[in-house]
Coordinates of C-alpha atoms in Angstrom, one line a residue:
X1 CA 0.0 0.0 0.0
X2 CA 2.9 2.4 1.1
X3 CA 4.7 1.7 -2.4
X4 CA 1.7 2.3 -4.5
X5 CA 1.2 5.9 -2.8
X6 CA 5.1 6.4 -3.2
X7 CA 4.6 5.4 -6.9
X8 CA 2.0 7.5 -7.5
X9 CA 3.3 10.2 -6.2
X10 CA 6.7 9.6 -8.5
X11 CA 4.3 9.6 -11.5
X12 CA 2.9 13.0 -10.6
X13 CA 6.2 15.0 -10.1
X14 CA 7.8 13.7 -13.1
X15 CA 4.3 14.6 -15.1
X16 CA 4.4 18.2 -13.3
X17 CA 7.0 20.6 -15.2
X18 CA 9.7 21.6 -12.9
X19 CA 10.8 25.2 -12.8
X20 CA 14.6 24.4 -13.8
X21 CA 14.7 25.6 -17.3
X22 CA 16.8 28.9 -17.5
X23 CA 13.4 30.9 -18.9
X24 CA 11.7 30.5 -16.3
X25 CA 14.0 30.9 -13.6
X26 CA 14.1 34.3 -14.6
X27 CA 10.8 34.1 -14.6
X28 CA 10.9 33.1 -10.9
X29 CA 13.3 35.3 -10.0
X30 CA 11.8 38.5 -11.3
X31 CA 8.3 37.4 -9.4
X32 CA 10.1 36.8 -5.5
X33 CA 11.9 40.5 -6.5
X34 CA 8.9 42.2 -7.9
X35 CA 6.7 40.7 -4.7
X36 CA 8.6 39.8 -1.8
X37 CA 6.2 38.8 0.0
X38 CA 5.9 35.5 -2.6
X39 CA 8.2 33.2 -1.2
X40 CA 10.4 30.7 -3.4
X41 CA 8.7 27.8 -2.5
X42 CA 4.7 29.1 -3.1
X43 CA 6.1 30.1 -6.4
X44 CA 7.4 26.8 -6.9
X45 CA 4.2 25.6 -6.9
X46 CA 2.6 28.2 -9.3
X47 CA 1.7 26.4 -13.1
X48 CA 4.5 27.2 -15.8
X49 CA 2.2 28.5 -17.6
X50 CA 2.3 32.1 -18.8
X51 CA -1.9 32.5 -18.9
X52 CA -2.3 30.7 -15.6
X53 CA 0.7 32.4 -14.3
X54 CA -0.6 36.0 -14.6
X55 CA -4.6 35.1 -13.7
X56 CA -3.0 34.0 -10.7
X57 CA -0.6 36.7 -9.7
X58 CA -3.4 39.4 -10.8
X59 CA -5.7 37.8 -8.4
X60 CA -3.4 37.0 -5.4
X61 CA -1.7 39.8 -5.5
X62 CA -4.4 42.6 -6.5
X63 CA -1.5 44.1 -9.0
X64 CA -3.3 45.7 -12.3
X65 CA -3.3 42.9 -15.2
X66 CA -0.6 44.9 -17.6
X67 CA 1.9 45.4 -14.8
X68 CA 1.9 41.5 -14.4
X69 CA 2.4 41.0 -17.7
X70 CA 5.1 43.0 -18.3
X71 CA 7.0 41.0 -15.1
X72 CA 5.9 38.2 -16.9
X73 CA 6.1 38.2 -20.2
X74 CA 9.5 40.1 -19.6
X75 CA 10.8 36.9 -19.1
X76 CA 8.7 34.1 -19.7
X77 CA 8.7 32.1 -23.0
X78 CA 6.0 33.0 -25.6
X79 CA 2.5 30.9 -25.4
X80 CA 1.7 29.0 -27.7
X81 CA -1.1 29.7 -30.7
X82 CA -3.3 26.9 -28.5
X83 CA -2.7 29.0 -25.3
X84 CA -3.1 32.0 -26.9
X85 CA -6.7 31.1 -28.4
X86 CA -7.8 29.4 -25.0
X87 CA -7.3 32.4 -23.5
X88 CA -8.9 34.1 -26.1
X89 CA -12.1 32.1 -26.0
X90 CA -12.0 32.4 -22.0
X91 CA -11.6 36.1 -22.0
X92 CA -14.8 36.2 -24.8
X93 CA -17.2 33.8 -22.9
X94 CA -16.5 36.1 -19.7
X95 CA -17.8 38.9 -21.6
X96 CA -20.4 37.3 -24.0
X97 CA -21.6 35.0 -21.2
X98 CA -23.6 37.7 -18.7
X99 CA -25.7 39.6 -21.4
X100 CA -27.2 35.6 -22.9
X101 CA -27.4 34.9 -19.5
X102 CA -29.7 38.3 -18.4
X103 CA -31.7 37.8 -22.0
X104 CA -32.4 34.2 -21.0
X105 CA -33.9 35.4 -17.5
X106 CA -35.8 37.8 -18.7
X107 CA -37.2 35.3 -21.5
X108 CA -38.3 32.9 -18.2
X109 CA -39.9 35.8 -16.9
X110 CA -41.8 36.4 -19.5
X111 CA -43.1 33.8 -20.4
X112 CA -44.1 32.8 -16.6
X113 CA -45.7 35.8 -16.3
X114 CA -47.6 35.3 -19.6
X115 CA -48.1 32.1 -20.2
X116 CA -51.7 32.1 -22.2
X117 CA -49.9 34.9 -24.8
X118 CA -46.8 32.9 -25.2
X119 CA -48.9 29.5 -25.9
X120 CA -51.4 31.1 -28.3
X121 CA -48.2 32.9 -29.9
X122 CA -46.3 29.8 -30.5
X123 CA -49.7 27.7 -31.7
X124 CA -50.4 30.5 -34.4
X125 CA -46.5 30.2 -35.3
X126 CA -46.7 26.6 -35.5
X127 CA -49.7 26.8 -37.4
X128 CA -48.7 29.4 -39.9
X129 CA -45.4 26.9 -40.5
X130 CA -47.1 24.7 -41.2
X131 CA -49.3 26.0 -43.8
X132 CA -46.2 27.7 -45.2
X133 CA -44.1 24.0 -45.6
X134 CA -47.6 22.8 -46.9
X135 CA -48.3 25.7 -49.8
X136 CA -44.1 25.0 -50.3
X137 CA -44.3 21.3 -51.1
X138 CA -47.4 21.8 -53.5
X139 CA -45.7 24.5 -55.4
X140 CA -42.8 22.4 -55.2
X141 CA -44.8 19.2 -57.5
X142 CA -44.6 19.4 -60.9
X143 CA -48.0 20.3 -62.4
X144 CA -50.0 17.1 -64.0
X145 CA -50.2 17.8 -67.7
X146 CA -53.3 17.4 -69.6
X147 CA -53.5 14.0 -70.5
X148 CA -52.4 12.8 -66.7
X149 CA -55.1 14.4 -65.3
X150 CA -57.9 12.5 -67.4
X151 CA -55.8 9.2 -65.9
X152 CA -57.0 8.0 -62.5
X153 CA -54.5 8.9 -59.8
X154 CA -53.0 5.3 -59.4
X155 CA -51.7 5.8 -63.0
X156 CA -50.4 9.1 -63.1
X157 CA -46.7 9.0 -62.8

């Protein structure tokens, strides 16, 4: 039992990156200088990487976003395109997420406080659908010519 848990634990530090490539000891180093009160060992256990690296110093140490990533980026190794665009996408759902979420709430409220004009509303726009995919697939048939329509219907090709 004691060797699995040691194992394990092997397995995890050798899949963790370790903070001994010359980029980011710099990187380090210019964190425990620029905020002392980060000791070496709490930034030992900070993610290498550069996104996670400045939402967490932003946030811990209250420090305006641009000033962190000019300590950062000063010295850290680029991101990659695939970091970059997670970013990206996180930074847009954080701001496209609130306004979908208050037009969805106000939809709910809407339609709990009105519930007889949303049902009629939605049966007249089912019906009027439906007579518009009807009136479509008969102007969509070819018209019988002449001749077909003297045949009786089981002949009429």
């Amino acid at each position: 039992m004691r060797l699995e848990n040691s194992a394990t634990l092997v397995e995890k530090q050798s899949a963790e990156p370790t903070w001994s490539d010359e980029p980011w000891n710099r990187v380090k180093s210019a964190i425990i200088q620029r905020w002392p009160h980060l000791d070496s060992r709490d930034v030992d256990a900070l993610p290498r990487d550069v996104m996670e690296l400045e939402k967490f110093l932003v946030e811990y140490t209250e420090t305006p976003e641009d000033e962190v990533q000019a300590v950062v980026r000063e010295h850290a190794p680029a991101p990659s395109m695939l970091q970059r665009a997670g970013h990206f996408g996180e930074q847009l759902s954080g701001r496209v997420a609130p306004p979908v979420q208050s037009a969805l709430e106000r939809v709910r409220y809407e339609v709990d406080e009105h519930r007889g004009t949303t049902m009629g509303l939605v049966f007249v726009t089912g019906m009027a659908l439906g007579v518009l995919a009807t009136a479509a697939y008969f102007r969509s048939r070819p018209p019988a010519s002449t001749w077909q329509s003297y045949l009786p219907r089981q002949y009429r090709g």
